[in-house]
Amino acid sequence: IIAAAINAIEYQIWTDVDGIYSFDPRKIKSARLIENIGYNASQEIAAMGAKVIHPYCILPCANKKIPIVIKNTFNKEAKSTTICEKIVNKGIYAITVQENVKVIKITSENMWNNYGFVYDIFATFKKYNVNVNIINTSQFNITTTTDESQMENIMNIMQQLSTKYNVELLVDNTIVSVISEDIRKYKNIGQLFEIAQKYNIIFSSL
């Protein structure tokens, strides 16, 4: 916010890693450092599990087109990550993983050609202060994910929604996010779906 307010030429974040990686380097030793990435893609990476930068830190600088540079306090000469305006990238930036995720599936035939049910459902989540991450909709179903740890809140939501809808809770799931500037144009996207067929995929979203 301060960098945006004073129209800084650059905003630097000094931390304990070189920058944003293509995967968690603690789990995958071959993870590569992303040296340049666009604002939107970096925000997705941050929101979907990367801990290097908070998603809300990006927007003020993005609005003013101020580059964000992430550098390692303990290795000043190391390469770093620069977040700047959209970069043409025909590949994949990163893969992030969120564990211990709960999936709530809400189904009703009355959703078809109806209105107001989306507000009704998510007003219930708001009532119990439960965040949602991914939302997937169809004609008769809304599926959403949350990392809420308080099961009492989850059960309160399910109890209230079950008076109008069929509600199913799936626990201990993992979200795998593949981040690219435009994943639909990734030439090897078919290989991603081939790999996904080997696992129990509850739902996918592009």
Coordinates of C-alpha atoms in Angstrom, one line a residue:
I1 CA 0.0 0.0 0.0
I2 CA 2.8 2.4 0.9
A3 CA 4.7 1.5 -2.3
A4 CA 1.6 2.3 -4.4
A5 CA 0.9 5.5 -2.4
I6 CA 4.3 7.0 -3.1
N7 CA 4.5 5.7 -6.7
A8 CA 7.6 3.7 -5.9
I9 CA 9.8 2.4 -8.8
E10 CA 10.0 -1.0 -7.1
Y11 CA 8.7 -2.8 -4.1
Q12 CA 11.1 -5.3 -2.5
I13 CA 10.2 -8.1 -0.1
W14 CA 13.2 -9.6 1.7
T15 CA 12.4 -13.1 3.1
D16 CA 14.1 -16.4 3.8
V17 CA 13.8 -17.9 0.3
D18 CA 15.0 -16.8 -3.2
G19 CA 11.5 -16.1 -4.4
I20 CA 8.5 -18.1 -5.8
Y21 CA 9.2 -21.6 -6.9
S22 CA 7.4 -23.9 -9.4
F23 CA 6.7 -26.3 -6.5
D24 CA 7.4 -26.5 -2.8
P25 CA 11.3 -27.0 -2.8
R26 CA 11.0 -28.8 0.6
K27 CA 9.1 -31.6 -1.2
I28 CA 10.5 -31.5 -4.7
K29 CA 14.2 -30.8 -4.9
S30 CA 14.0 -30.1 -8.7
A31 CA 11.6 -27.2 -8.2
R32 CA 12.8 -24.2 -10.2
L33 CA 12.8 -20.6 -9.2
I34 CA 10.3 -18.4 -11.2
E35 CA 12.4 -15.4 -12.1
N36 CA 9.6 -13.4 -13.9
I37 CA 5.8 -13.8 -13.4
G38 CA 2.7 -11.6 -14.1
Y39 CA 0.6 -10.1 -11.3
N40 CA -2.4 -12.3 -12.0
A41 CA -0.5 -15.5 -12.0
S42 CA 1.4 -14.7 -8.9
Q43 CA -1.8 -13.8 -7.1
E44 CA -3.2 -17.2 -8.0
I45 CA -0.1 -19.0 -6.8
A46 CA -0.3 -17.1 -3.5
A47 CA -4.0 -17.8 -3.0
M48 CA -3.7 -21.5 -3.8
G49 CA -1.0 -22.3 -1.2
A50 CA 2.3 -20.6 -1.8
K51 CA 3.4 -18.9 1.5
V52 CA 6.1 -16.5 0.1
I53 CA 3.7 -13.6 -0.5
H54 CA 0.1 -12.8 0.6
P55 CA -2.4 -12.3 -2.3
Y56 CA -3.5 -8.9 -0.9
C57 CA 0.1 -7.6 -1.2
I58 CA 0.0 -7.8 -5.0
L59 CA -3.1 -5.7 -6.1
P60 CA -1.9 -2.2 -4.9
C61 CA 1.3 -2.5 -6.9
A62 CA -0.4 -4.1 -9.9
N63 CA -2.8 -1.1 -10.1
K64 CA 0.2 1.2 -10.3
K65 CA 2.3 -1.3 -12.4
I66 CA 5.0 -1.3 -9.7
P67 CA 7.3 -4.3 -10.0
I68 CA 7.5 -6.5 -6.9
V69 CA 10.9 -8.2 -6.2
I70 CA 11.2 -11.1 -3.8
K71 CA 14.8 -11.5 -2.5
N72 CA 16.6 -13.7 0.0
T73 CA 17.8 -11.9 3.1
F74 CA 20.4 -14.7 3.7
N75 CA 21.7 -14.9 0.2
K76 CA 21.7 -11.4 -1.4
E77 CA 23.5 -12.5 -4.5
A78 CA 21.0 -15.2 -5.4
K79 CA 18.5 -15.0 -8.2
S80 CA 15.1 -13.6 -7.3
T81 CA 11.5 -13.4 -8.5
T82 CA 10.1 -10.3 -10.1
I83 CA 6.4 -9.8 -10.3
C84 CA 5.4 -7.4 -13.0
E85 CA 2.9 -6.8 -15.9
K86 CA 1.5 -9.8 -17.7
I87 CA 4.2 -11.9 -19.3
V88 CA 3.6 -14.1 -22.4
N89 CA 4.1 -17.6 -21.0
K90 CA 3.1 -20.7 -23.0
G91 CA 4.0 -23.1 -20.3
I92 CA 3.1 -23.7 -16.7
Y93 CA 4.5 -21.5 -13.9
A94 CA 3.8 -23.6 -10.9
I95 CA 1.9 -26.4 -9.2
T96 CA 0.6 -25.8 -5.7
V97 CA -0.9 -28.2 -3.2
Q98 CA -3.4 -27.6 -0.4
E99 CA -4.0 -30.5 2.0
N100 CA -6.7 -31.3 4.5
V101 CA -9.4 -29.6 2.4
K102 CA -13.1 -30.2 2.9
V103 CA -15.5 -30.5 -0.1
I104 CA -19.2 -29.7 0.3
K105 CA -21.5 -30.9 -2.4
I106 CA -25.0 -29.2 -2.5
T107 CA -27.6 -30.6 -4.8
S108 CA -31.2 -29.9 -5.7
E109 CA -33.5 -30.2 -8.7
N110 CA -35.0 -26.8 -7.8
M111 CA -31.8 -25.1 -8.9
W112 CA -32.5 -25.5 -12.6
N113 CA -33.9 -22.2 -14.1
N114 CA -34.3 -20.8 -10.6
Y115 CA -32.7 -17.8 -8.9
G116 CA -31.6 -16.8 -5.4
F117 CA -30.3 -20.2 -4.4
V118 CA -26.6 -19.2 -4.8
Y119 CA -27.1 -16.2 -2.5
D120 CA -29.0 -18.4 -0.1
I121 CA -26.3 -21.1 0.1
F122 CA -23.3 -18.7 0.5
A123 CA -25.1 -16.5 3.0
T124 CA -25.1 -19.6 5.2
F125 CA -21.3 -19.9 4.9
K126 CA -21.0 -16.2 5.8
K127 CA -23.3 -16.6 8.8
Y128 CA -20.8 -19.1 10.3
N129 CA -17.7 -17.3 9.0
V130 CA -16.6 -20.2 6.9
N131 CA -14.4 -19.3 3.9
V132 CA -14.7 -20.9 0.5
N133 CA -12.0 -21.4 -2.0
I134 CA -13.1 -23.1 -5.2
I135 CA -16.7 -23.0 -6.4
N136 CA -18.0 -25.3 -9.2
T137 CA -21.5 -25.1 -10.5
S138 CA -23.8 -27.1 -12.7
Q139 CA -27.6 -27.1 -13.4
F140 CA -28.4 -29.0 -10.3
N141 CA -25.3 -28.9 -8.1
I142 CA -22.9 -26.5 -6.4
T143 CA -19.6 -27.9 -5.1
T144 CA -17.3 -25.8 -3.0
T145 CA -14.1 -26.3 -1.0
T146 CA -13.0 -24.9 2.4
D147 CA -10.0 -25.2 4.7
E148 CA -12.2 -24.4 7.7
S149 CA -10.8 -26.4 10.7
Q150 CA -13.7 -26.0 13.1
M151 CA -16.0 -28.9 12.4
E152 CA -18.8 -27.4 14.5
N153 CA -19.1 -24.6 11.9
I154 CA -19.2 -27.1 9.0
M155 CA -21.9 -29.2 10.7
N156 CA -24.0 -26.0 11.4
I157 CA -23.8 -25.2 7.7
M158 CA -24.8 -28.7 6.7
Q159 CA -27.7 -28.8 9.1
Q160 CA -29.1 -25.5 7.9
L161 CA -28.6 -26.3 4.2
S162 CA -30.0 -29.8 4.5
T163 CA -33.5 -28.4 5.1
K164 CA -33.6 -27.2 1.5
Y165 CA -30.9 -29.2 -0.3
N166 CA -29.1 -32.6 -0.4
V167 CA -25.7 -31.9 1.2
E168 CA -22.7 -34.2 1.2
L169 CA -19.4 -33.6 3.1
L170 CA -16.1 -35.1 1.9
V171 CA -13.1 -34.6 4.2
D172 CA -9.3 -35.0 3.9
N173 CA -9.0 -33.9 0.3
T174 CA -6.2 -32.3 -1.6
I175 CA -6.4 -29.4 -4.1
V176 CA -3.7 -29.5 -6.8
S177 CA -3.6 -26.3 -8.7
V178 CA -1.7 -25.8 -12.0
I179 CA -1.0 -22.2 -12.7
S180 CA -0.3 -20.7 -16.1
E181 CA -1.1 -17.3 -17.8
D182 CA -3.7 -19.1 -20.0
I183 CA -4.0 -22.8 -19.2
R184 CA -6.4 -23.4 -22.1
K185 CA -3.6 -22.5 -24.6
Y186 CA -1.1 -24.8 -23.0
K187 CA -0.2 -27.3 -25.8
N188 CA 0.2 -30.2 -23.5
I189 CA -3.0 -29.7 -21.4
G190 CA -4.2 -33.1 -22.6
Q191 CA -1.4 -34.8 -20.7
L192 CA -2.7 -33.2 -17.5
F193 CA -6.0 -34.9 -17.9
E194 CA -4.4 -38.2 -18.7
I195 CA -2.5 -38.1 -15.5
A196 CA -5.6 -37.0 -13.6
Q197 CA -7.5 -40.2 -14.7
K198 CA -5.2 -42.2 -12.5
Y199 CA -6.6 -40.6 -9.3
N200 CA -9.9 -40.1 -7.6
I201 CA -10.8 -36.6 -8.9
I202 CA -13.9 -35.2 -7.2
F203 CA -14.1 -32.2 -9.6
S204 CA -11.9 -30.1 -11.8
S205 CA -12.1 -26.4 -12.8
L206 CA -10.3 -24.4 -15.5

